[in-house]
Short mmCIF file of C-alpha atoms in Angstrom, two decimals:
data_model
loop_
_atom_site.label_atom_id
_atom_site.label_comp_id
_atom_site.label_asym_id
_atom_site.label_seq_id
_atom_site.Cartn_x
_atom_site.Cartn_y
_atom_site.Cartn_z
CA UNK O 281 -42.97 -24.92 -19.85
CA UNK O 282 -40.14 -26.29 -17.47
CA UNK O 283 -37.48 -25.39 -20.05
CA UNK O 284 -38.86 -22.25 -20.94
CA UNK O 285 -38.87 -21.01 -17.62
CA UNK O 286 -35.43 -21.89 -17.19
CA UNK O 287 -34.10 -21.23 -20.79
CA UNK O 288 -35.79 -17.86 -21.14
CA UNK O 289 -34.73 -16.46 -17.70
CA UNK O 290 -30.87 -16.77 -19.40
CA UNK O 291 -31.92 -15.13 -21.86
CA UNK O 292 -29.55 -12.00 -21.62
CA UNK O 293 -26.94 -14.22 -22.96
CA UNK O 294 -28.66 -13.76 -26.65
CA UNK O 295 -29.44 -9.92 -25.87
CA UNK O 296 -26.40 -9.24 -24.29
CA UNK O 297 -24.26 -11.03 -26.80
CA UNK O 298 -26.28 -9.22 -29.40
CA UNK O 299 -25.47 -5.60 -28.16
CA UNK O 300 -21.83 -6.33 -27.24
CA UNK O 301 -21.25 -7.67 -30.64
CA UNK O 302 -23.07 -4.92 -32.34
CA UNK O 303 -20.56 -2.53 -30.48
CA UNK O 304 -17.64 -3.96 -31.45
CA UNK O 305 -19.11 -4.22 -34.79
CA UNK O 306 -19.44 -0.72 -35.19
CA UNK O 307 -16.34 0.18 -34.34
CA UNK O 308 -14.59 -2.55 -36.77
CA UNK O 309 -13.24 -4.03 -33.94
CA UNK O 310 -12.78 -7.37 -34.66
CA UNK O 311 -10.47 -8.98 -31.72
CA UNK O 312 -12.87 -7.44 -29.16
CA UNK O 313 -16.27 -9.27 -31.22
CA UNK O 314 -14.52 -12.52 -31.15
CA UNK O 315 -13.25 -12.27 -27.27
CA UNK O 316 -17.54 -10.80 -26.66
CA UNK O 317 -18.55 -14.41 -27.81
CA UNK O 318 -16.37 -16.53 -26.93
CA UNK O 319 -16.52 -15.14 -23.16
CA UNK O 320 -20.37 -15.75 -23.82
CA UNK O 321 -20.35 -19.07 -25.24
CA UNK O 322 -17.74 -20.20 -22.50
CA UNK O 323 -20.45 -18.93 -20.12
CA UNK O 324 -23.34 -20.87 -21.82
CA UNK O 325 -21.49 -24.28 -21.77
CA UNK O 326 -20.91 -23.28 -17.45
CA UNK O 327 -24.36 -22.45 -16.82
CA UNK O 328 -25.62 -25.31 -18.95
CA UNK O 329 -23.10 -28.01 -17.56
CA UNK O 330 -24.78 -27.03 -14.43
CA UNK O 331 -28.63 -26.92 -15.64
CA UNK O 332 -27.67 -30.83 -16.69
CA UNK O 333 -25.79 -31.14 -12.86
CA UNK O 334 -28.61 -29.63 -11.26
CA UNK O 335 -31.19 -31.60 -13.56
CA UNK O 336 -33.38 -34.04 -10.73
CA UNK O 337 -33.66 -30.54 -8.32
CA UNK O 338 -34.82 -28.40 -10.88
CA UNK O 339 -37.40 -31.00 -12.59
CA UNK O 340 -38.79 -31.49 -8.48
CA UNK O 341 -38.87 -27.95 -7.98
CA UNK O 342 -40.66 -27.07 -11.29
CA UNK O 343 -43.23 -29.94 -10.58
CA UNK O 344 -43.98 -28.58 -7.26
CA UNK O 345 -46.39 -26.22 -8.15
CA UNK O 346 -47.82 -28.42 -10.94
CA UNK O 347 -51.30 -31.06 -10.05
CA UNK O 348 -51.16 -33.89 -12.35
CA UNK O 349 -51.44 -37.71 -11.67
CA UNK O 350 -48.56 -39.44 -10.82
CA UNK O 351 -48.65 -40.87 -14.58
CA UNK O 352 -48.19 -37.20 -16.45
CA UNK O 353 -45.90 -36.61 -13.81
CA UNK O 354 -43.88 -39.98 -14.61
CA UNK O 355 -44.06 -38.75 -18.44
CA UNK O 356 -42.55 -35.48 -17.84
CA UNK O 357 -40.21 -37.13 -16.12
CA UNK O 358 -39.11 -38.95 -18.94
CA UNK O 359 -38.99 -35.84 -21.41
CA UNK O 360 -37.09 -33.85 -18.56
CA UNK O 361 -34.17 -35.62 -18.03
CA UNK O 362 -33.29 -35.90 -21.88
CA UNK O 363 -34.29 -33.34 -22.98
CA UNK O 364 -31.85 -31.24 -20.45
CA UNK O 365 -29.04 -33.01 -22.57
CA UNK O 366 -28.89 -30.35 -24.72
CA UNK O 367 -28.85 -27.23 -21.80
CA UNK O 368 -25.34 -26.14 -23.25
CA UNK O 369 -26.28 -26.61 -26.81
CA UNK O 370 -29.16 -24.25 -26.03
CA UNK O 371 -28.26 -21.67 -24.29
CA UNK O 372 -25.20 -21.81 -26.48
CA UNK O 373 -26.92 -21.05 -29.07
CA UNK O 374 -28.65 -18.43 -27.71
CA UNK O 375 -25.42 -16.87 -27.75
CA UNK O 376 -24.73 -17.69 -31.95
CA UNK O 377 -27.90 -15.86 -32.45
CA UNK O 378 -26.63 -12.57 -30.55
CA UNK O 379 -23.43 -12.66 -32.38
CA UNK O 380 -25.38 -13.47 -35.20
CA UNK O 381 -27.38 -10.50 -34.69
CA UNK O 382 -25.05 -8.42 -33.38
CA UNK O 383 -23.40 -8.46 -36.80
CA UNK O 384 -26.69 -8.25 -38.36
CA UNK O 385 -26.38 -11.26 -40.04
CA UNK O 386 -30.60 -11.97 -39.85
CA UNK O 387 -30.45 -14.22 -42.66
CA UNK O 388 -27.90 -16.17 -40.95
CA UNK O 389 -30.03 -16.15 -37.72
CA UNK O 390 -33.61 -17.18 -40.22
CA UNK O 391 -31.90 -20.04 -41.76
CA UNK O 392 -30.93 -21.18 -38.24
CA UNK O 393 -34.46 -21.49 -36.99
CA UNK O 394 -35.55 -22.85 -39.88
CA UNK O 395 -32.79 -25.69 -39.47
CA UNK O 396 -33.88 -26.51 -36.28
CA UNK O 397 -37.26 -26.31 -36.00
CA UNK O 398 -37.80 -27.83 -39.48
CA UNK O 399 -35.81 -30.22 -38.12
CA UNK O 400 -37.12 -30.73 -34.76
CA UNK O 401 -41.07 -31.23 -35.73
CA UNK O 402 -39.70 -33.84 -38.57
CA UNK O 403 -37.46 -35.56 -35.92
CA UNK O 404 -40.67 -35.53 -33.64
CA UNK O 405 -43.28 -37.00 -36.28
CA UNK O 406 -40.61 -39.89 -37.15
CA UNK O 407 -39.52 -41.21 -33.77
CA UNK O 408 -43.20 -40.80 -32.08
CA UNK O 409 -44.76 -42.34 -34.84
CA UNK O 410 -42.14 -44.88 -36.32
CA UNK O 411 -41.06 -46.27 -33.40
CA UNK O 412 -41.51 -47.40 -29.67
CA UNK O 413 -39.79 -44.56 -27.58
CA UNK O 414 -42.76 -42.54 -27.46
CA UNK O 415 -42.29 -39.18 -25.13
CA UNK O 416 -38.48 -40.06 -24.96
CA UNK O 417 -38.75 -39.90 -28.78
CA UNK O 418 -39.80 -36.11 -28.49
CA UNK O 419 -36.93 -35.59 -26.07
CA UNK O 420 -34.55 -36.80 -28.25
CA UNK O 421 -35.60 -34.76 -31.77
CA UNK O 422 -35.34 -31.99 -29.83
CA UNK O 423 -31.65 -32.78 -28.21
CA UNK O 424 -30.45 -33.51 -31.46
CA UNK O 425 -31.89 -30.75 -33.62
CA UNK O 426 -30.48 -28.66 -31.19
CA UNK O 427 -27.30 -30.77 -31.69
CA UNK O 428 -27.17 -29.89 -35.20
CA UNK O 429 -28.23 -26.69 -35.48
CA UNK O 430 -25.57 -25.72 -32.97
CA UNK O 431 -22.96 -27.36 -35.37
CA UNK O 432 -24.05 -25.01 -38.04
CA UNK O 433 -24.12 -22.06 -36.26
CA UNK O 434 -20.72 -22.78 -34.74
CA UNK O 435 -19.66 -22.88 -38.57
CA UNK O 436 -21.28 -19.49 -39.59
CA UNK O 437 -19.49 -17.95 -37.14
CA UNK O 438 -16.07 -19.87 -37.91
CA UNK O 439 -14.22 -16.62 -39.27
CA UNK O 440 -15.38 -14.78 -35.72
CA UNK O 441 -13.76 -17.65 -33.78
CA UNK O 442 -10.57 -17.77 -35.62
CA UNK O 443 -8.12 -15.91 -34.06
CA UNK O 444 -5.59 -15.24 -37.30
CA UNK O 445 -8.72 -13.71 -38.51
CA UNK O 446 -8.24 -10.33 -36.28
CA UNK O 447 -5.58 -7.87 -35.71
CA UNK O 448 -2.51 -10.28 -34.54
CA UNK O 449 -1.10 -7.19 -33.03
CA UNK O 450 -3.74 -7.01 -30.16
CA UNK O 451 -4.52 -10.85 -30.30
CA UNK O 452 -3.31 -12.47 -26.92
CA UNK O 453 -3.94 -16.20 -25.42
CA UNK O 454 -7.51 -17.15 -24.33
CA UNK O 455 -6.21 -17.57 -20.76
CA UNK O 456 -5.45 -13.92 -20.35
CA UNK O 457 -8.28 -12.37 -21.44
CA UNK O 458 -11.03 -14.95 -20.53
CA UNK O 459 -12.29 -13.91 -17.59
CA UNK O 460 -11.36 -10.47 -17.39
CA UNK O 461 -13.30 -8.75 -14.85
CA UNK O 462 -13.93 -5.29 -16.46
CA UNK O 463 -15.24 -7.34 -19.22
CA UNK O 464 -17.23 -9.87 -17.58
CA UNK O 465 -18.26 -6.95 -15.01
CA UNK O 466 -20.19 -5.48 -18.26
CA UNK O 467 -21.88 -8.25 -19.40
CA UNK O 468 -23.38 -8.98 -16.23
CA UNK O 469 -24.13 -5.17 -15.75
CA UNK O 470 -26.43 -5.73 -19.24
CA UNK O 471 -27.50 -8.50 -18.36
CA UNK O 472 -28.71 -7.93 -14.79
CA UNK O 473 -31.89 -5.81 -16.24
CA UNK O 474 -32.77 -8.56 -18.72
CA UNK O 475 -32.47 -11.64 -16.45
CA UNK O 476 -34.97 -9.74 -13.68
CA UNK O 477 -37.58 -9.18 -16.86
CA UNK O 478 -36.90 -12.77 -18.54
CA UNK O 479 -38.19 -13.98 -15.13
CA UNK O 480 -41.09 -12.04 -14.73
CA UNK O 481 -42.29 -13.35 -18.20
CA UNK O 482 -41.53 -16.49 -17.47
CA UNK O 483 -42.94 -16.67 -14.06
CA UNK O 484 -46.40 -15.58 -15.73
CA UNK O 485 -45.96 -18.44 -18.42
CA UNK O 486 -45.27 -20.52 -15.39
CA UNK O 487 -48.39 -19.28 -13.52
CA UNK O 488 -50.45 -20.31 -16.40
CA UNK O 489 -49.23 -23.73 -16.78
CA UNK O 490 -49.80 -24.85 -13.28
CA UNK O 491 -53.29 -23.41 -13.13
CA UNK O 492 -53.72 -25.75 -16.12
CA UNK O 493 -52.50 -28.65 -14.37
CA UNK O 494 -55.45 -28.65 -11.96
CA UNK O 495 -58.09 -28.57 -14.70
CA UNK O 496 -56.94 -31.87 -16.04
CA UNK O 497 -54.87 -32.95 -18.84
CA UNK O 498 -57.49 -31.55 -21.63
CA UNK O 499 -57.05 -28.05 -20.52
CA UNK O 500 -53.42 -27.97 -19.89
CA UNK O 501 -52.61 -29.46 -23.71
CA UNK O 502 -55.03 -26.67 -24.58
CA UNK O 503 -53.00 -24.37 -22.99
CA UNK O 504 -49.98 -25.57 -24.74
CA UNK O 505 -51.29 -24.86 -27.63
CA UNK O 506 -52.27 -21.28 -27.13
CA UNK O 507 -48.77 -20.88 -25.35
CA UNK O 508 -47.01 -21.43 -28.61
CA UNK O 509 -49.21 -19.04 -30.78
CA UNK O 510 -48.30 -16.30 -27.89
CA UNK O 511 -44.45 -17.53 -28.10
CA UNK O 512 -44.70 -16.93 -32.19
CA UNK O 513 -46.17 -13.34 -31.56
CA UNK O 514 -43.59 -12.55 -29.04
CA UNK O 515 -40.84 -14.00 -31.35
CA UNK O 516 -42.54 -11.99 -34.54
CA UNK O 517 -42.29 -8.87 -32.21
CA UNK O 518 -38.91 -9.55 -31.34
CA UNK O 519 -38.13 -8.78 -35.35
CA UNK O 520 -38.14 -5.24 -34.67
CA UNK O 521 -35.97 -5.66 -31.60
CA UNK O 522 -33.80 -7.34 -32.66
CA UNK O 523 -33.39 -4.73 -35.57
CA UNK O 524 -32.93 -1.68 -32.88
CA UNK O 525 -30.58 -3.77 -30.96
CA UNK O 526 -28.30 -4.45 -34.14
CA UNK O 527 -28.96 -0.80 -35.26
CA UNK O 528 -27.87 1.21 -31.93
CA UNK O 529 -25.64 -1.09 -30.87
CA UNK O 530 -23.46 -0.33 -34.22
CA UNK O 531 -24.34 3.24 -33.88
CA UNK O 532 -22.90 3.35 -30.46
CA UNK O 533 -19.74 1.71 -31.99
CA UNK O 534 -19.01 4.25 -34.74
CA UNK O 535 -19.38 6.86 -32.03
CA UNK O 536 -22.75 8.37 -34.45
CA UNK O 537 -25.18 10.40 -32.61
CA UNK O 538 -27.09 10.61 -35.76
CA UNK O 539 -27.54 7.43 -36.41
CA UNK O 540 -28.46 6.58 -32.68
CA UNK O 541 -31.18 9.07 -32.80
CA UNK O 542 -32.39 7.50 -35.90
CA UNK O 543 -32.36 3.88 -34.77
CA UNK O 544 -34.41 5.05 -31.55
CA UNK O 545 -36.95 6.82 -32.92
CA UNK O 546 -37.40 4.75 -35.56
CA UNK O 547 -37.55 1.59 -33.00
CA UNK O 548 -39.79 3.42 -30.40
CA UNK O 549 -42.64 4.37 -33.58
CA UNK O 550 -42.71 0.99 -34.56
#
């Protein structure tokens, strides 16, 4: 719950990544999609690099609210400060998937998930069951399917990244375009909206966690558990976003009221 209050609160950089790329990849612009993600994974690896510099704060602030014995707390403890390894291979990917999206590329984005949570629960059986390191053993399937999957998905989007792979004419070093403040100016301006309702999700997630805590550890495993089946319906729901984000944002880039009108009404029905 710790990570998915922080994770999902940055959770713009996968939407707004997604709808920048789409954009561009309307249009056929192809120098302006690889200089959207890269500005967006740059930003993940900051914000992350931070997450892991800000680590023993954030794990004292999120227990605050939380009852527990001092022994769950010790545990979490233990999960926490691995675990938050992986803070820039996780929000970076959150990024691959928007690109991903963006250039809807779903299969791309399926076989991702599949990698790492297929993955991640076989990592988890093997190193809590066939060896010693317990809840560090969780920690650590998860930091390196994470790992993994982020190495793939840096790969799928290898023709994206290469710069001889877009207009050479318009192509200029990474220094000067960077952090261009139009640019970055408009990411936050999407993103602003999305981080304020990523929070207010989370916060409610949050909420229902710590009321757990202080009903003993039965409940609040129980709790888990129902957490994940909302997380799947959320993420089965976010399908058909996903699809109207990829839709208009393309639509937008080929400058086609039309097809904007479509992808709206067809996104607001469902």
């Amino acid at each position: 719950t710790l990570f998915s209050t922080m994770y999902w609160a940055f959770g713009f950089l996968r939407m707004g990544t997604g709808g920048l790329v789409a954009q561009a990849f309307g249009a056929r612009d192809e120098e302006t999609l690889r200089r959207v993600t890269i500005r967006a994974l740059v930003l993940a690896a900051a914000i992350g690099a931070l997450v892991v510099a800000l680590a023993h704060p954030l794990l004292v602030l999120g227990l605050g609210a939380m009852a527990g014995s001092e022994a769950l707390h010790a545990l979490t403890g233990d999960y926490f400060h691995v675990r938050v390894l992986s803070a820039p291979a996780t929000l970076a990917l959150f990024v691959i998937q928007g690109a991903l999206v963006g250039q809807q590329r779903m299969r791309a984005v399926l076989g991702l998930q599949l990698l790492q949570n297929g993955l991640n629960v076989a990592l988890n059986i093997l190193l809590f069951t066939a060896t010693e390191l317990a809840i560090v053993g969780v920690a650590i399937a998860t930091v390196a399917s994470e790992l993994v999957t982020l190495a793939v998905g840096l790969w799928l989007l290898r023709a994206v990244l290469d710069p001889r792979r877009t207009d050479g004419a318009r192509s200029a070093p990474l220094g000067h375009w960077l952090f261009e403040r139009a640019a970055l100016a408009r990411l936050f301006s999407i993103s602003g909206d999305l981080f304020v309702r990523s929070l207010c999700l989370t916060a409610a997630y949050y909420w229902l966690t710590a009321a757990g805590t202080r009903l003993g550890p039965t409940v609040l495993a129980a709790n888990a558990i129902l957490l994940q089946f909302v997380y799947f319906t959320s993420h089965a729901l976010d399908g058909f976003a996903h699809a109207a984000e990829a839709l208009v944002g393309e639509a937008l880039g080929r400058r086609d009221p039309a097809s904007l009108s479509a992808a709206v009404r067809a996104s607001t029905w469902l």
